[in-house]
Amino acid sequence: MKLTPAVLLCSFALTAHASDEALTFEKDVRPIVKEHCTHCHGEEEKPKGGVDLRLRRFMDKALDEGKHVIIPGKPEQSELVRLIRSGEMPEKGKKVSEAELAIIEKWIQQGAKTAKTEPLVLAPGPMILSLIHI
């Protein structure tokens, strides 16, 4: 089968579009932090280090020394990325894979968007499933 330039161009355009897909916290990032992080950072009465990762807006919190959990548009300055990349986090359980970290970095680079408005208040403990679905 011979591929014409037009077919190749269309194929490239579809591939490029798929790789530029906008990521959201609910669909792409929450499953990763739920698997690796929220058992210590959100699902207990007092999250470790005062960091709760159950909602995107909680990630705007300033940390010690002027650092932030995430800085939208700047994954290289986001503590979440630094701690995962250095192997410091998660302290327990399975480490975040390179593919999962790439998703988190891309999401932050794209502006760390959510698919919908998050609740104003969230009780301590595991999240209600209805909040997870978009």
mmCIF file of N, CA and C in Angstrom:
data_model
loop_
_atom_site.group_PDB
_atom_site.id
_atom_site.type_symbol
_atom_site.label_atom_id
_atom_site.label_comp_id
_atom_site.label_asym_id
_atom_site.label_seq_id
_atom_site.Cartn_x
_atom_site.Cartn_y
_atom_site.Cartn_z
ATOM 1 N N MET A 1 0.844 -1.172 0.000
ATOM 2 C CA MET A 1 0.000 0.000 0.000
ATOM 3 C C MET A 1 0.893 1.240 0.000
ATOM 4 N N LYS A 2 0.641 2.131 -0.923
ATOM 5 C CA LYS A 2 1.429 3.348 -1.043
ATOM 6 C C LYS A 2 0.707 4.491 -0.331
ATOM 7 N N LEU A 3 1.423 5.176 0.549
ATOM 8 C CA LEU A 3 0.844 6.295 1.276
ATOM 9 C C LEU A 3 1.155 7.593 0.542
ATOM 10 N N THR A 4 0.130 8.329 0.277
ATOM 11 C CA THR A 4 0.304 9.618 -0.393
ATOM 12 C C THR A 4 0.684 10.675 0.638
ATOM 13 N N PRO A 5 1.248 11.776 0.192
ATOM 14 C CA PRO A 5 1.576 12.855 1.129
ATOM 15 C C PRO A 5 0.360 13.343 1.918
ATOM 16 N N ALA A 6 -0.808 13.374 1.288
ATOM 17 C CA ALA A 6 -2.021 13.829 1.976
ATOM 18 C C ALA A 6 -2.396 12.884 3.112
ATOM 19 N N VAL A 7 -2.274 11.582 2.887
ATOM 20 C CA VAL A 7 -2.585 10.599 3.927
ATOM 21 C C VAL A 7 -1.593 10.730 5.077
ATOM 22 N N LEU A 8 -0.322 10.884 4.751
ATOM 23 C CA LEU A 8 0.693 11.043 5.788
ATOM 24 C C LEU A 8 0.454 12.312 6.603
ATOM 25 N N LEU A 9 0.084 13.399 5.925
ATOM 26 C CA LEU A 9 -0.184 14.654 6.612
ATOM 27 C C LEU A 9 -1.374 14.522 7.560
ATOM 28 N N CYS A 10 -2.429 13.882 7.114
ATOM 29 C CA CYS A 10 -3.611 13.663 7.967
ATOM 30 C C CYS A 10 -3.255 12.789 9.162
ATOM 31 N N SER A 11 -2.474 11.763 8.927
ATOM 32 C CA SER A 11 -2.059 10.871 10.011
ATOM 33 C C SER A 11 -1.241 11.628 11.048
ATOM 34 N N PHE A 12 -0.318 12.456 10.584
ATOM 35 C CA PHE A 12 0.498 13.253 11.493
ATOM 36 C C PHE A 12 -0.362 14.228 12.285
ATOM 37 N N ALA A 13 -1.314 14.868 11.624
ATOM 38 C CA ALA A 13 -2.188 15.837 12.286
ATOM 39 C C ALA A 13 -2.999 15.166 13.388
ATOM 40 N N LEU A 14 -3.506 13.967 13.142
ATOM 41 C CA LEU A 14 -4.279 13.250 14.168
ATOM 42 C C LEU A 14 -3.396 12.875 15.348
ATOM 43 N N THR A 15 -2.191 12.422 15.069
ATOM 44 C CA THR A 15 -1.266 12.055 16.138
ATOM 45 C C THR A 15 -0.872 13.280 16.959
ATOM 46 N N ALA A 16 -0.576 14.375 16.296
ATOM 47 C CA ALA A 16 -0.194 15.604 17.001
ATOM 48 C C ALA A 16 -1.340 16.113 17.849
ATOM 49 N N HIS A 17 -2.559 16.045 17.328
ATOM 50 C CA HIS A 17 -3.729 16.498 18.087
ATOM 51 C C HIS A 17 -3.914 15.659 19.346
ATOM 52 N N ALA A 18 -3.759 14.351 19.244
ATOM 53 C CA ALA A 18 -3.933 13.470 20.405
ATOM 54 C C ALA A 18 -2.892 13.772 21.478
ATOM 55 N N SER A 19 -1.657 14.078 21.075
ATOM 56 C CA SER A 19 -0.618 14.356 22.071
ATOM 57 C C SER A 19 -0.796 15.727 22.711
ATOM 58 N N ASP A 20 -1.549 16.630 22.059
ATOM 59 C CA ASP A 20 -1.789 17.965 22.601
ATOM 60 C C ASP A 20 -3.097 18.042 23.380
ATOM 61 N N GLU A 21 -3.734 16.914 23.589
ATOM 62 C CA GLU A 21 -5.009 16.888 24.294
ATOM 63 C C GLU A 21 -4.863 17.531 25.669
ATOM 64 N N ALA A 22 -5.828 18.381 26.000
ATOM 65 C CA ALA A 22 -5.810 19.048 27.302
ATOM 66 C C ALA A 22 -6.078 18.045 28.411
ATOM 67 N N LEU A 23 -5.224 18.023 29.393
ATOM 68 C CA LEU A 23 -5.381 17.131 30.534
ATOM 69 C C LEU A 23 -6.173 17.842 31.620
ATOM 70 N N THR A 24 -6.906 17.067 32.424
ATOM 71 C CA THR A 24 -7.635 17.638 33.555
ATOM 72 C C THR A 24 -7.275 16.872 34.819
ATOM 73 N N PHE A 25 -7.459 17.555 35.930
ATOM 74 C CA PHE A 25 -7.177 16.937 37.215
ATOM 75 C C PHE A 25 -8.033 15.683 37.413
ATOM 76 N N GLU A 26 -9.335 15.823 37.179
ATOM 77 C CA GLU A 26 -10.263 14.719 37.451
ATOM 78 C C GLU A 26 -9.960 13.478 36.625
ATOM 79 N N LYS A 27 -9.744 13.660 35.340
ATOM 80 C CA LYS A 27 -9.590 12.517 34.433
ATOM 81 C C LYS A 27 -8.173 11.947 34.440
ATOM 82 N N ASP A 28 -7.171 12.807 34.484
ATOM 83 C CA ASP A 28 -5.799 12.362 34.263
ATOM 84 C C ASP A 28 -4.913 12.312 35.503
ATOM 85 N N VAL A 29 -5.063 13.283 36.401
ATOM 86 C CA VAL A 29 -4.130 13.404 37.527
ATOM 87 C C VAL A 29 -4.676 12.799 38.815
ATOM 88 N N ARG A 30 -5.945 13.017 39.104
ATOM 89 C CA ARG A 30 -6.502 12.487 40.356
ATOM 90 C C ARG A 30 -6.279 10.975 40.498
ATOM 91 N N PRO A 31 -6.474 10.164 39.445
ATOM 92 C CA PRO A 31 -6.214 8.723 39.629
ATOM 93 C C PRO A 31 -4.780 8.423 40.057
ATOM 94 N N ILE A 32 -3.834 9.207 39.594
ATOM 95 C CA ILE A 32 -2.431 8.990 39.964
ATOM 96 C C ILE A 32 -2.200 9.368 41.425
ATOM 97 N N VAL A 33 -2.656 10.566 41.837
ATOM 98 C CA VAL A 33 -2.434 10.969 43.230
ATOM 99 C C VAL A 33 -3.262 10.123 44.184
ATOM 100 N N LYS A 34 -4.413 9.639 43.737
ATOM 101 C CA LYS A 34 -5.223 8.747 44.586
ATOM 102 C C LYS A 34 -4.457 7.443 44.840
ATOM 103 N N GLU A 35 -3.831 6.904 43.805
ATOM 104 C CA GLU A 35 -3.080 5.651 43.941
ATOM 105 C C GLU A 35 -1.819 5.800 44.788
ATOM 106 N N HIS A 36 -1.132 6.923 44.660
ATOM 107 C CA HIS A 36 0.190 7.060 45.273
ATOM 108 C C HIS A 36 0.280 8.021 46.456
ATOM 109 N N CYS A 37 -0.655 8.961 46.589
ATOM 110 C CA CYS A 37 -0.423 10.080 47.500
ATOM 111 C C CYS A 37 -1.479 10.317 48.579
ATOM 112 N N THR A 38 -2.753 10.192 48.242
ATOM 113 C CA THR A 38 -3.786 10.664 49.170
ATOM 114 C C THR A 38 -3.947 9.814 50.418
ATOM 115 N N HIS A 39 -3.381 8.622 50.448
ATOM 116 C CA HIS A 39 -3.460 7.845 51.692
ATOM 117 C C HIS A 39 -2.698 8.562 52.825
ATOM 118 N N CYS A 40 -1.726 9.381 52.477
ATOM 119 C CA CYS A 40 -1.023 10.198 53.479
ATOM 120 C C CYS A 40 -1.373 11.683 53.377
ATOM 121 N N HIS A 41 -1.755 12.120 52.194
ATOM 122 C CA HIS A 41 -2.013 13.538 51.943
ATOM 123 C C HIS A 41 -3.466 13.775 51.560
ATOM 124 N N GLY A 42 -4.379 13.458 52.512
ATOM 125 C CA GLY A 42 -5.776 13.791 52.280
ATOM 126 C C GLY A 42 -6.793 12.872 52.917
ATOM 127 N N GLU A 43 -6.479 11.612 53.071
ATOM 128 C CA GLU A 43 -7.492 10.679 53.554
ATOM 129 C C GLU A 43 -7.416 10.440 55.062
ATOM 130 N N GLU A 44 -6.768 11.315 55.779
ATOM 131 C CA GLU A 44 -6.706 11.203 57.228
ATOM 132 C C GLU A 44 -7.122 12.529 57.851
ATOM 133 N N GLU A 45 -7.342 12.526 59.142
ATOM 134 C CA GLU A 45 -7.804 13.734 59.827
ATOM 135 C C GLU A 45 -6.860 14.912 59.599
ATOM 136 N N LYS A 46 -5.553 14.664 59.736
ATOM 137 C CA LYS A 46 -4.550 15.706 59.519
ATOM 138 C C LYS A 46 -3.553 15.200 58.479
ATOM 139 N N PRO A 47 -3.661 15.681 57.236
ATOM 140 C CA PRO A 47 -2.738 15.227 56.186
ATOM 141 C C PRO A 47 -1.283 15.529 56.532
ATOM 142 N N LYS A 48 -0.383 14.622 56.164
ATOM 143 C CA LYS A 48 1.045 14.804 56.428
ATOM 144 C C LYS A 48 1.537 16.106 55.808
ATOM 145 N N GLY A 49 2.298 16.836 56.580
ATOM 146 C CA GLY A 49 2.858 18.097 56.113
ATOM 147 C C GLY A 49 1.815 19.166 55.827
ATOM 148 N N GLY A 50 0.572 18.906 56.223
ATOM 149 C CA GLY A 50 -0.502 19.854 55.944
ATOM 150 C C GLY A 50 -0.877 19.927 54.477
ATOM 151 N N VAL A 51 -0.457 18.937 53.694
ATOM 152 C CA VAL A 51 -0.708 18.924 52.248
ATOM 153 C C VAL A 51 -1.820 17.934 51.930
ATOM 154 N N ASP A 52 -2.918 18.453 51.380
ATOM 155 C CA ASP A 52 -4.073 17.658 50.977
ATOM 156 C C ASP A 52 -4.138 17.684 49.451
ATOM 157 N N LEU A 53 -4.032 16.521 48.828
ATOM 158 C CA LEU A 53 -4.001 16.446 47.369
ATOM 159 C C LEU A 53 -5.310 15.942 46.763
ATOM 160 N N ARG A 54 -6.385 15.926 47.536
ATOM 161 C CA ARG A 54 -7.652 15.396 47.021
ATOM 162 C C ARG A 54 -8.330 16.316 46.023
ATOM 163 N N LEU A 55 -8.103 17.619 46.114
ATOM 164 C CA LEU A 55 -8.684 18.572 45.176
ATOM 165 C C LEU A 55 -7.582 19.419 44.551
ATOM 166 N N ARG A 56 -7.793 19.832 43.335
ATOM 167 C CA ARG A 56 -6.811 20.671 42.633
ATOM 168 C C ARG A 56 -6.561 21.976 43.386
ATOM 169 N N ARG A 57 -7.621 22.602 43.872
ATOM 170 C CA ARG A 57 -7.449 23.911 44.512
ATOM 171 C C ARG A 57 -6.631 23.824 45.796
ATOM 172 N N PHE A 58 -6.603 22.666 46.439
ATOM 173 C CA PHE A 58 -5.774 22.489 47.627
ATOM 174 C C PHE A 58 -4.280 22.555 47.265
ATOM 175 N N MET A 59 -3.953 22.317 46.007
ATOM 176 C CA MET A 59 -2.559 22.296 45.574
ATOM 177 C C MET A 59 -1.968 23.692 45.406
ATOM 178 N N ASP A 60 -2.793 24.724 45.562
ATOM 179 C CA ASP A 60 -2.305 26.103 45.474
ATOM 180 C C ASP A 60 -1.627 26.548 46.769
ATOM 181 N N LYS A 61 -1.694 25.712 47.772
ATOM 182 C CA LYS A 61 -1.162 26.057 49.089
ATOM 183 C C LYS A 61 0.340 26.363 49.034
ATOM 184 N N ALA A 62 0.702 27.442 49.707
ATOM 185 C CA ALA A 62 2.123 27.785 49.840
ATOM 186 C C ALA A 62 2.745 26.885 50.902
ATOM 187 N N LEU A 63 3.942 26.449 50.651
ATOM 188 C CA LEU A 63 4.687 25.606 51.585
ATOM 189 C C LEU A 63 5.785 26.431 52.239
ATOM 190 N N ASP A 64 6.599 25.782 53.046
ATOM 191 C CA ASP A 64 7.733 26.457 53.675
ATOM 192 C C ASP A 64 8.670 27.030 52.616
ATOM 193 N N GLU A 65 9.365 28.073 52.968
ATOM 194 C CA GLU A 65 10.388 28.687 52.118
ATOM 195 C C GLU A 65 9.830 29.228 50.807
ATOM 196 N N GLY A 66 8.522 29.547 50.766
ATOM 197 C CA GLY A 66 7.922 30.148 49.580
ATOM 198 C C GLY A 66 7.656 29.205 48.422
ATOM 199 N N LYS A 67 7.850 27.926 48.640
ATOM 200 C CA LYS A 67 7.589 26.939 47.584
ATOM 201 C C LYS A 67 6.097 26.639 47.537
ATOM 202 N N HIS A 68 5.650 26.048 46.412
ATOM 203 C CA HIS A 68 4.245 25.694 46.241
ATOM 204 C C HIS A 68 4.126 24.243 45.773
ATOM 205 N N VAL A 69 3.020 23.596 46.155
ATOM 206 C CA VAL A 69 2.779 22.221 45.724
ATOM 207 C C VAL A 69 2.869 22.176 44.202
ATOM 208 N N ILE A 70 2.102 23.031 43.532
ATOM 209 C CA ILE A 70 2.233 23.173 42.081
ATOM 210 C C ILE A 70 2.219 24.655 41.721
ATOM 211 N N ILE A 71 2.853 24.962 40.623
ATOM 212 C CA ILE A 71 2.793 26.294 40.037
ATOM 213 C C ILE A 71 2.324 26.085 38.597
ATOM 214 N N PRO A 72 1.043 26.397 38.322
ATOM 215 C CA PRO A 72 0.524 26.174 36.969
ATOM 216 C C PRO A 72 1.427 26.789 35.905
ATOM 217 N N GLY A 73 1.721 25.982 34.887
ATOM 218 C CA GLY A 73 2.596 26.414 33.803
ATOM 219 C C GLY A 73 4.070 26.179 34.066
ATOM 220 N N LYS A 74 4.425 25.767 35.300
ATOM 221 C CA LYS A 74 5.836 25.623 35.661
ATOM 222 C C LYS A 74 6.093 24.318 36.441
ATOM 223 N N PRO A 75 6.061 23.189 35.760
ATOM 224 C CA PRO A 75 6.295 21.932 36.483
ATOM 225 C C PRO A 75 7.668 21.866 37.142
ATOM 226 N N GLU A 76 8.668 22.507 36.530
ATOM 227 C CA GLU A 76 10.022 22.464 37.077
ATOM 228 C C GLU A 76 10.143 23.217 38.400
ATOM 229 N N GLN A 77 9.173 24.088 38.723
ATOM 230 C CA GLN A 77 9.176 24.825 39.984
ATOM 231 C C GLN A 77 8.153 24.288 40.975
ATOM 232 N N SER A 78 7.464 23.220 40.615
ATOM 233 C CA SER A 78 6.410 22.637 41.457
ATOM 234 C C SER A 78 6.998 21.570 42.366
ATOM 235 N N GLU A 79 6.741 21.698 43.673
ATOM 236 C CA GLU A 79 7.277 20.753 44.648
ATOM 237 C C GLU A 79 6.756 19.334 44.415
ATOM 238 N N LEU A 80 5.526 19.192 43.969
ATOM 239 C CA LEU A 80 4.985 17.861 43.689
ATOM 240 C C LEU A 80 5.887 17.125 42.705
ATOM 241 N N VAL A 81 6.266 17.780 41.647
ATOM 242 C CA VAL A 81 7.147 17.173 40.641
ATOM 243 C C VAL A 81 8.525 16.910 41.224
ATOM 244 N N ARG A 82 9.078 17.884 41.931
ATOM 245 C CA ARG A 82 10.422 17.721 42.495
ATOM 246 C C ARG A 82 10.498 16.546 43.457
ATOM 247 N N LEU A 83 9.501 16.431 44.335
ATOM 248 C CA LEU A 83 9.515 15.357 45.331
ATOM 249 C C LEU A 83 9.334 13.981 44.706
ATOM 250 N N ILE A 84 8.513 13.904 43.676
ATOM 251 C CA ILE A 84 8.335 12.621 42.980
ATOM 252 C C ILE A 84 9.603 12.271 42.215
ATOM 253 N N ARG A 85 10.128 13.236 41.464
ATOM 254 C CA ARG A 85 11.322 12.986 40.648
ATOM 255 C C ARG A 85 12.522 12.578 41.513
ATOM 256 N N SER A 86 12.674 13.186 42.682
ATOM 257 C CA SER A 86 13.815 12.876 43.553
ATOM 258 C C SER A 86 13.660 11.540 44.271
ATOM 259 N N GLY A 87 12.444 10.978 44.246
ATOM 260 C CA GLY A 87 12.191 9.715 44.936
ATOM 261 C C GLY A 87 11.810 9.899 46.398
ATOM 262 N N GLU A 88 11.730 11.156 46.856
ATOM 263 C CA GLU A 88 11.343 11.417 48.251
ATOM 264 C C GLU A 88 9.890 11.047 48.507
ATOM 265 N N MET A 89 9.063 11.152 47.480
ATOM 266 C CA MET A 89 7.646 10.815 47.597
ATOM 267 C C MET A 89 7.268 9.880 46.461
ATOM 268 N N PRO A 90 6.373 8.981 46.705
ATOM 269 C CA PRO A 90 5.764 8.697 48.000
ATOM 270 C C PRO A 90 6.733 7.946 48.904
ATOM 271 N N GLU A 91 6.589 8.195 50.208
ATOM 272 C CA GLU A 91 7.461 7.534 51.185
ATOM 273 C C GLU A 91 7.130 6.054 51.299
ATOM 274 N N LYS A 92 5.842 5.724 51.165
ATOM 275 C CA LYS A 92 5.389 4.334 51.295
ATOM 276 C C LYS A 92 4.697 3.913 50.012
ATOM 277 N N GLY A 93 4.714 2.617 49.763
ATOM 278 C CA GLY A 93 3.995 2.092 48.612
ATOM 279 C C GLY A 93 4.769 2.220 47.314
ATOM 280 N N LYS A 94 4.057 1.957 46.247
ATOM 281 C CA LYS A 94 4.615 1.938 44.898
ATOM 282 C C LYS A 94 4.974 3.351 44.437
ATOM 283 N N LYS A 95 6.150 3.481 43.850
ATOM 284 C CA LYS A 95 6.610 4.768 43.335
ATOM 285 C C LYS A 95 5.814 5.169 42.093
ATOM 286 N N VAL A 96 5.758 6.462 41.829
ATOM 287 C CA VAL A 96 5.112 7.002 40.641
ATOM 288 C C VAL A 96 5.993 6.670 39.443
ATOM 289 N N SER A 97 5.402 6.103 38.400
ATOM 290 C CA SER A 97 6.172 5.730 37.211
ATOM 291 C C SER A 97 6.554 6.967 36.409
ATOM 292 N N GLU A 98 7.516 6.814 35.512
ATOM 293 C CA GLU A 98 7.923 7.915 34.629
ATOM 294 C C GLU A 98 6.744 8.375 33.775
ATOM 295 N N ALA A 99 5.924 7.434 33.299
ATOM 296 C CA ALA A 99 4.758 7.788 32.478
ATOM 297 C C ALA A 99 3.752 8.598 33.287
ATOM 298 N N GLU A 100 3.531 8.204 34.535
ATOM 299 C CA GLU A 100 2.605 8.949 35.393
ATOM 300 C C GLU A 100 3.150 10.341 35.708
ATOM 301 N N LEU A 101 4.442 10.427 35.984
ATOM 302 C CA LEU A 101 5.059 11.725 36.254
ATOM 303 C C LEU A 101 4.968 12.628 35.022
ATOM 304 N N ALA A 102 5.131 12.049 33.841
ATOM 305 C CA ALA A 102 5.015 12.832 32.601
ATOM 306 C C ALA A 102 3.615 13.420 32.456
ATOM 307 N N ILE A 103 2.597 12.671 32.862
ATOM 308 C CA ILE A 103 1.220 13.168 32.820
ATOM 309 C C ILE A 103 1.063 14.343 33.781
ATOM 310 N N ILE A 104 1.571 14.199 34.999
ATOM 311 C CA ILE A 104 1.485 15.278 35.988
ATOM 312 C C ILE A 104 2.208 16.525 35.476
ATOM 313 N N GLU A 105 3.401 16.341 34.932
ATOM 314 C CA GLU A 105 4.168 17.476 34.414
ATOM 315 C C GLU A 105 3.442 18.153 33.256
ATOM 316 N N LYS A 106 2.901 17.376 32.350
ATOM 317 C CA LYS A 106 2.175 17.949 31.204
ATOM 318 C C LYS A 106 0.940 18.706 31.687
ATOM 319 N N TRP A 107 0.219 18.141 32.654
ATOM 320 C CA TRP A 107 -0.972 18.794 33.210
ATOM 321 C C TRP A 107 -0.596 20.146 33.831
ATOM 322 N N ILE A 108 0.480 20.168 34.609
ATOM 323 C CA ILE A 108 0.929 21.425 35.212
ATOM 324 C C ILE A 108 1.356 22.397 34.120
ATOM 325 N N GLN A 109 2.115 21.921 33.133
ATOM 326 C CA GLN A 109 2.565 22.773 32.025
ATOM 327 C C GLN A 109 1.380 23.397 31.304
ATOM 328 N N GLN A 110 0.284 22.643 31.164
ATOM 329 C CA GLN A 110 -0.921 23.129 30.483
ATOM 330 C C GLN A 110 -1.762 24.061 31.357
ATOM 331 N N GLY A 111 -1.363 24.290 32.584
ATOM 332 C CA GLY A 111 -2.090 25.215 33.447
ATOM 333 C C GLY A 111 -2.822 24.559 34.601
ATOM 334 N N ALA A 112 -2.652 23.245 34.780
ATOM 335 C CA ALA A 112 -3.246 22.511 35.916
ATOM 336 C C ALA A 112 -4.753 22.733 36.012
ATOM 337 N N LYS A 113 -5.443 22.436 34.946
ATOM 338 C CA LYS A 113 -6.882 22.697 34.855
ATOM 339 C C LYS A 113 -7.732 21.585 35.470
ATOM 340 N N THR A 114 -8.945 21.984 35.870
ATOM 341 C CA THR A 114 -9.956 21.027 36.307
ATOM 342 C C THR A 114 -11.042 20.983 35.245
ATOM 343 N N ALA A 115 -11.827 19.914 35.246
ATOM 344 C CA ALA A 115 -12.921 19.778 34.285
ATOM 345 C C ALA A 115 -14.178 20.488 34.766
ATOM 346 N N LYS A 116 -14.272 20.664 36.088
ATOM 347 C CA LYS A 116 -15.468 21.310 36.650
ATOM 348 C C LYS A 116 -15.094 22.012 37.948
ATOM 349 N N THR A 117 -16.026 22.822 38.431
ATOM 350 C CA THR A 117 -15.822 23.538 39.684
ATOM 351 C C THR A 117 -15.737 22.538 40.841
ATOM 352 N N GLU A 118 -14.784 22.761 41.717
ATOM 353 C CA GLU A 118 -14.609 21.866 42.861
ATOM 354 C C GLU A 118 -15.452 22.355 44.040
ATOM 355 N N PRO A 119 -15.802 21.436 44.954
ATOM 356 C CA PRO A 119 -16.582 21.847 46.126
ATOM 357 C C PRO A 119 -15.792 22.805 47.008
ATOM 358 N N LEU A 120 -16.506 23.675 47.713
ATOM 359 C CA LEU A 120 -15.855 24.633 48.600
ATOM 360 C C LEU A 120 -15.336 23.967 49.864
ATOM 361 N N VAL A 121 -16.020 22.922 50.315
ATOM 362 C CA VAL A 121 -15.651 22.226 51.546
ATOM 363 C C VAL A 121 -15.570 20.743 51.250
ATOM 364 N N LEU A 122 -14.604 20.093 51.872
ATOM 365 C CA LEU A 122 -14.439 18.652 51.713
ATOM 366 C C LEU A 122 -14.064 18.075 53.070
ATOM 367 N N ALA A 123 -14.887 17.166 53.567
ATOM 368 C CA ALA A 123 -14.632 16.551 54.872
ATOM 369 C C ALA A 123 -13.381 15.679 54.797
ATOM 370 N N PRO A 124 -12.700 15.492 55.927
ATOM 371 C CA PRO A 124 -11.538 14.603 55.943
ATOM 372 C C PRO A 124 -11.944 13.191 55.548
ATOM 373 N N GLY A 125 -11.008 12.456 55.006
ATOM 374 C CA GLY A 125 -11.242 11.066 54.639
ATOM 375 C C GLY A 125 -11.301 10.860 53.148
ATOM 376 N N PRO A 126 -11.541 9.609 52.740
ATOM 377 C CA PRO A 126 -11.615 9.297 51.302
ATOM 378 C C PRO A 126 -12.713 10.099 50.617
ATOM 379 N N MET A 127 -12.471 10.430 49.357
ATOM 380 C CA MET A 127 -13.443 11.220 48.605
ATOM 381 C C MET A 127 -14.667 10.394 48.236
ATOM 382 N N ILE A 128 -15.772 11.078 48.129
ATOM 383 C CA ILE A 128 -16.997 10.461 47.681
ATOM 384 C C ILE A 128 -16.862 10.200 46.186
ATOM 385 N N LEU A 129 -17.265 9.024 45.718
ATOM 386 C CA LEU A 129 -17.092 8.661 44.325
ATOM 387 C C LEU A 129 -17.741 9.644 43.370
ATOM 388 N N SER A 130 -18.853 10.251 43.729
ATOM 389 C CA SER A 130 -19.516 11.178 42.805
ATOM 390 C C SER A 130 -18.650 12.383 42.486
ATOM 391 N N LEU A 131 -17.694 12.719 43.341
ATOM 392 C CA LEU A 131 -16.797 13.828 43.070
ATOM 393 C C LEU A 131 -15.730 13.455 42.046
ATOM 394 N N ILE A 132 -15.445 12.182 41.919
ATOM 395 C CA ILE A 132 -14.380 11.719 41.039
ATOM 396 C C ILE A 132 -14.832 11.762 39.585
ATOM 397 N N HIS A 133 -16.062 11.445 39.294
ATOM 398 C CA HIS A 133 -16.542 11.359 37.921
ATOM 399 C C HIS A 133 -16.821 12.735 37.350
ATOM 400 N N ILE A 134 -16.488 12.892 36.083
ATOM 401 C CA ILE A 134 -16.749 14.178 35.417
ATOM 402 C C ILE A 134 -17.921 14.068 34.502
#
